[in-house]
Coordinates of C-alpha atoms in Angstrom, one line a residue:
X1 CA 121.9 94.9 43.9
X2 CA 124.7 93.7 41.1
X3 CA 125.3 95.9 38.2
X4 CA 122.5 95.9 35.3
X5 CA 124.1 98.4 33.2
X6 CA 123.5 102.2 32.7
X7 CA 119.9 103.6 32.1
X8 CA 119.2 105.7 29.8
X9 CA 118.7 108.5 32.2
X10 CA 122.5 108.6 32.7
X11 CA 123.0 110.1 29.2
X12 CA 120.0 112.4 29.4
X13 CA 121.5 113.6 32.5
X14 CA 124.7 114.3 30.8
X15 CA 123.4 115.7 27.7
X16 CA 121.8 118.4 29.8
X17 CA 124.7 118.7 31.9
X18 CA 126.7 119.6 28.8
X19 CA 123.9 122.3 27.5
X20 CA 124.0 123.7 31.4
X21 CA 126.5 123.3 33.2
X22 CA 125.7 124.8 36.3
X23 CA 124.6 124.2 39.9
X24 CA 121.5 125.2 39.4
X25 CA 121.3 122.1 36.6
X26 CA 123.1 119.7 39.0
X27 CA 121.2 120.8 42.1
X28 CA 117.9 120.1 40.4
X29 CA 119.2 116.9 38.9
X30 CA 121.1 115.4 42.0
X31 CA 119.1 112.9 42.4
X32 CA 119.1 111.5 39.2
X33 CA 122.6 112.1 38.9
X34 CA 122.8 109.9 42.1
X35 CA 120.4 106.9 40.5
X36 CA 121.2 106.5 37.4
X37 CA 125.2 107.9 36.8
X38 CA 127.0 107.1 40.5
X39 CA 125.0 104.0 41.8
X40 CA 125.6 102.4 38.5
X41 CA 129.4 103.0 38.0
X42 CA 129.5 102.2 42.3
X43 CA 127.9 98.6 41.5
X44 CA 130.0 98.3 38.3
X45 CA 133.5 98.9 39.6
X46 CA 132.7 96.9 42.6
X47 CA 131.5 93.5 40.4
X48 CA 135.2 94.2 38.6
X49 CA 137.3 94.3 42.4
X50 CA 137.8 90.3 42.6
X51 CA 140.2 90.6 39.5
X52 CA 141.3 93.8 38.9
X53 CA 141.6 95.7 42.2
X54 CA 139.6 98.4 44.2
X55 CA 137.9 101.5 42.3
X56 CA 137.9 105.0 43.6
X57 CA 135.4 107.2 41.8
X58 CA 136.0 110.9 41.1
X59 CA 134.2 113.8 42.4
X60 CA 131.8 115.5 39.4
X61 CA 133.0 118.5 40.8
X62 CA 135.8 120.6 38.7
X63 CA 138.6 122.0 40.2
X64 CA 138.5 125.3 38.2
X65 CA 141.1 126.9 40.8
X66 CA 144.0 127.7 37.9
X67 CA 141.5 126.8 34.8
X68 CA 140.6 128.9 32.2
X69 CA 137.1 127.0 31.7
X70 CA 135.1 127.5 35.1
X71 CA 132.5 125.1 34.1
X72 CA 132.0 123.7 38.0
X73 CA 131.0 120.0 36.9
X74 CA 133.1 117.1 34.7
X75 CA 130.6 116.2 31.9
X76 CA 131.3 112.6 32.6
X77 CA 131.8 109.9 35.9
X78 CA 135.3 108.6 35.8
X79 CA 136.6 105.6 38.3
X80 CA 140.5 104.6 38.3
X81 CA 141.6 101.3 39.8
X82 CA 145.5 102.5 40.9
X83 CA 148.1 100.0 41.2
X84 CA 151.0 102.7 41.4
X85 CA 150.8 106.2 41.6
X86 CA 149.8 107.4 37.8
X87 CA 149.6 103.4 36.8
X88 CA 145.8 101.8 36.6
X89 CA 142.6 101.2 35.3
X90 CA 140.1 103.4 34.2
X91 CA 136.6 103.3 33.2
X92 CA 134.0 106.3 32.4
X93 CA 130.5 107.3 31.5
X94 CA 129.5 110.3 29.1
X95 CA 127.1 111.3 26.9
X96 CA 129.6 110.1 24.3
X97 CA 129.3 106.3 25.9
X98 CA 130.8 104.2 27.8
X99 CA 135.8 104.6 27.7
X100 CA 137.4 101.4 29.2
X101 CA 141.4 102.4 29.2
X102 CA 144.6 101.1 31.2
X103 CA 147.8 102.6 31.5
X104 CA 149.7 105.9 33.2
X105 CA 147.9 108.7 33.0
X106 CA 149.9 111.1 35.2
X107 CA 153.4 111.1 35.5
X108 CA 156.3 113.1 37.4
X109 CA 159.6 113.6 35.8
X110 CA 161.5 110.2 37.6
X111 CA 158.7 108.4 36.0
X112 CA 159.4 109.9 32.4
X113 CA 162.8 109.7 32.5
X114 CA 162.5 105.6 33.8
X115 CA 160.2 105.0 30.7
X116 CA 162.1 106.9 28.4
X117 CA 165.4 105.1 29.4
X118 CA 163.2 101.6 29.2
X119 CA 161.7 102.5 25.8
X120 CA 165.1 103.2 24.7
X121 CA 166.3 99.5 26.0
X122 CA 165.7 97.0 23.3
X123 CA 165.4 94.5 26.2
X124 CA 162.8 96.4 27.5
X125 CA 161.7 98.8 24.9
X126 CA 160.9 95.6 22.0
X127 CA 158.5 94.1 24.4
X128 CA 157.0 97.5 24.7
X129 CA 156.7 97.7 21.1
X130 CA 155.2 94.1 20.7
X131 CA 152.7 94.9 23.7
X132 CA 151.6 98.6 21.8
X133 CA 151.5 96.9 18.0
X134 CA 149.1 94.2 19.7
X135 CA 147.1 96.4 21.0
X136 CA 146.4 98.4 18.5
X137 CA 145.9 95.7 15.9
X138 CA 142.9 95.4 18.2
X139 CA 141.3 98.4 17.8
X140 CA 142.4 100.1 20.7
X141 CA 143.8 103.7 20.8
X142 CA 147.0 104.7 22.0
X143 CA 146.4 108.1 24.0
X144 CA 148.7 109.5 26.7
X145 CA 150.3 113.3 26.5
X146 CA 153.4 113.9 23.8
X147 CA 156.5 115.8 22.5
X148 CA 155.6 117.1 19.2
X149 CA 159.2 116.8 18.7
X150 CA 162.0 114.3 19.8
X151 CA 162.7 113.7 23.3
X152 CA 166.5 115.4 24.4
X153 CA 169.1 113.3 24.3
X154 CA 167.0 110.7 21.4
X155 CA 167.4 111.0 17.8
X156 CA 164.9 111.3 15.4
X157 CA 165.4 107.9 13.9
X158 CA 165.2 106.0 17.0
X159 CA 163.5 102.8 15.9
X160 CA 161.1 103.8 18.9
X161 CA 160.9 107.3 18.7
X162 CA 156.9 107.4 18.5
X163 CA 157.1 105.6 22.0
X164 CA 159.6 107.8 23.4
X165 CA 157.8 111.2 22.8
X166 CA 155.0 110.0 25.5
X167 CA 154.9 111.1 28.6
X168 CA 152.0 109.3 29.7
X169 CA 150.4 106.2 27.5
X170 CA 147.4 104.1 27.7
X171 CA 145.2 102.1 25.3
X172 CA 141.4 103.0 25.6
X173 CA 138.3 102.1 24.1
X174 CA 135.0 103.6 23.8
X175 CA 131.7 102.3 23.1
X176 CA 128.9 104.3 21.8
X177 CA 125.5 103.8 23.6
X178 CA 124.1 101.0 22.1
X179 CA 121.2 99.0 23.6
X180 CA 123.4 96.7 25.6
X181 CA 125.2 99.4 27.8
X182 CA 121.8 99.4 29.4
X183 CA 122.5 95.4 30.0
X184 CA 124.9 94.0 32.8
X185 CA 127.1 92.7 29.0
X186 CA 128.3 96.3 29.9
X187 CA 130.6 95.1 32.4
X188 CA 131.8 92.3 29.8
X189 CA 133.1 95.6 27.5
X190 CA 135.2 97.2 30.7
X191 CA 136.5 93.4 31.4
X192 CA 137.5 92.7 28.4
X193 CA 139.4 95.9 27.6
X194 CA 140.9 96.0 31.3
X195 CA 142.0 92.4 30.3
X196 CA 143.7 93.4 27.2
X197 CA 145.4 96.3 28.6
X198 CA 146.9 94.1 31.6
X199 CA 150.5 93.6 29.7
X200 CA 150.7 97.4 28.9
X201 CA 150.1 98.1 33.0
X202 CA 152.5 95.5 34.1
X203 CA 155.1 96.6 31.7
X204 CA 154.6 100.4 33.0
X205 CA 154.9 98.6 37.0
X206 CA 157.6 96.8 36.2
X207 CA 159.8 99.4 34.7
X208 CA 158.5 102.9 35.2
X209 CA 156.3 102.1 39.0
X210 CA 156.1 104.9 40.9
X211 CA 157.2 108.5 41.6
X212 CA 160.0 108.5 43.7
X213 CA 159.7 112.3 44.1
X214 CA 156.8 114.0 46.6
X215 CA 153.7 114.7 44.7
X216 CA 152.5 118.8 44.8
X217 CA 149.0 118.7 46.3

């Protein structure tokens, strides 16, 4: 079957996941979790692969080996479409709605030191700039870690210091769980924002790409 949206028993689910969250919860709820959260996101992700590339979707299992929080379950089903290691697209379901984001999420330090020295290029860096302004004008957020202070090596009145404090970036949107999300115009909401993000991605492959450093595992 294609992709009708999300029923509202994949917010239920996630409300009580977020009041218990524990495998006693998701044990008892498995099913439903199965229905109405993964089957949903599977057919979703799989409509999008013609343009935009191959989804993997995350485990709703924590890894809680070296966290503080030992919650064992994510409060929300994430899927990233990777076109280089960190670089991608990424959609996700919560009880807070429906995120559509594309960008780098993860990045070693090769790839922070290449987007720092391309952010600091005004051949590079301006287009950046342009690409980011755009975007937000648009209503989308620009999220991704940061220095609180300058980068080494940058002053403070580098015309793109903002930029050059990330070390990851990527424009999201999120949709509050309106009547449609349980509609296929769902999809039209990840598509467009996946869409929109497309010149931030291919600025990240063309001049950060990947890690040229082993990951840890």
């Amino acid at each position: 079957m294609g992709f009708t949206g999300f029923p509202d028993e994949a917010f239920i689910f996630y409300e009580g996941l977020e009041a218990d969250n524990s495998k006693t919860y998701f044990a008892r709820h498995k099913e439903l979790y199965e229905e109405a959260v993964r089957a949903p996101m599977l057919a979703l992700t799989d409509e999008l692969a013609a343009e935009f590339g191959t989804a993997q979707l995350f485990r709703p299992y924590r890894d809680v080996r070296f966290a503080k929080d030992k919650s064992p379950y994510k409060t929300h089903q994430g899927a990233f479409v990777g076109l280089m290691p960190g670089i991608g697209l990424y959609v996700e379901l919560s009880a807070a709605g429906l995120l559509a984001a594309g960008g780098i999420y993860s990045t070693a330090s090769d790839q922070v030191a290449r987007f720092r020295a391309a952010v600091d290029e005004d051949l590079t860096g301006k287009p950046l700039e342009s690409i980011t302004a755009a975007l937000a004008a648009e209503g989308y957020e620009l999220r991704g870690e940061r220095l609180k202070t300058r980068p080494r090596g940058f002053e403070e009145d580098h015309p793109r210091i903002d930029l050059l404090r990330h070390k990851s970036l990527y424009a999201a949107k999120r949709f509050e769980p309106r009547e449609w999300v349980h509609t296929a115009r769902a999809r039209d909401r990840v598509e467009r924002t996946w869409r929109a993000s497309g010149p931030l991605v291919e600025w990240l492959c063309a001049n950060v790409r990947g890690s040229e450093l082993p990951r840890r595992r």
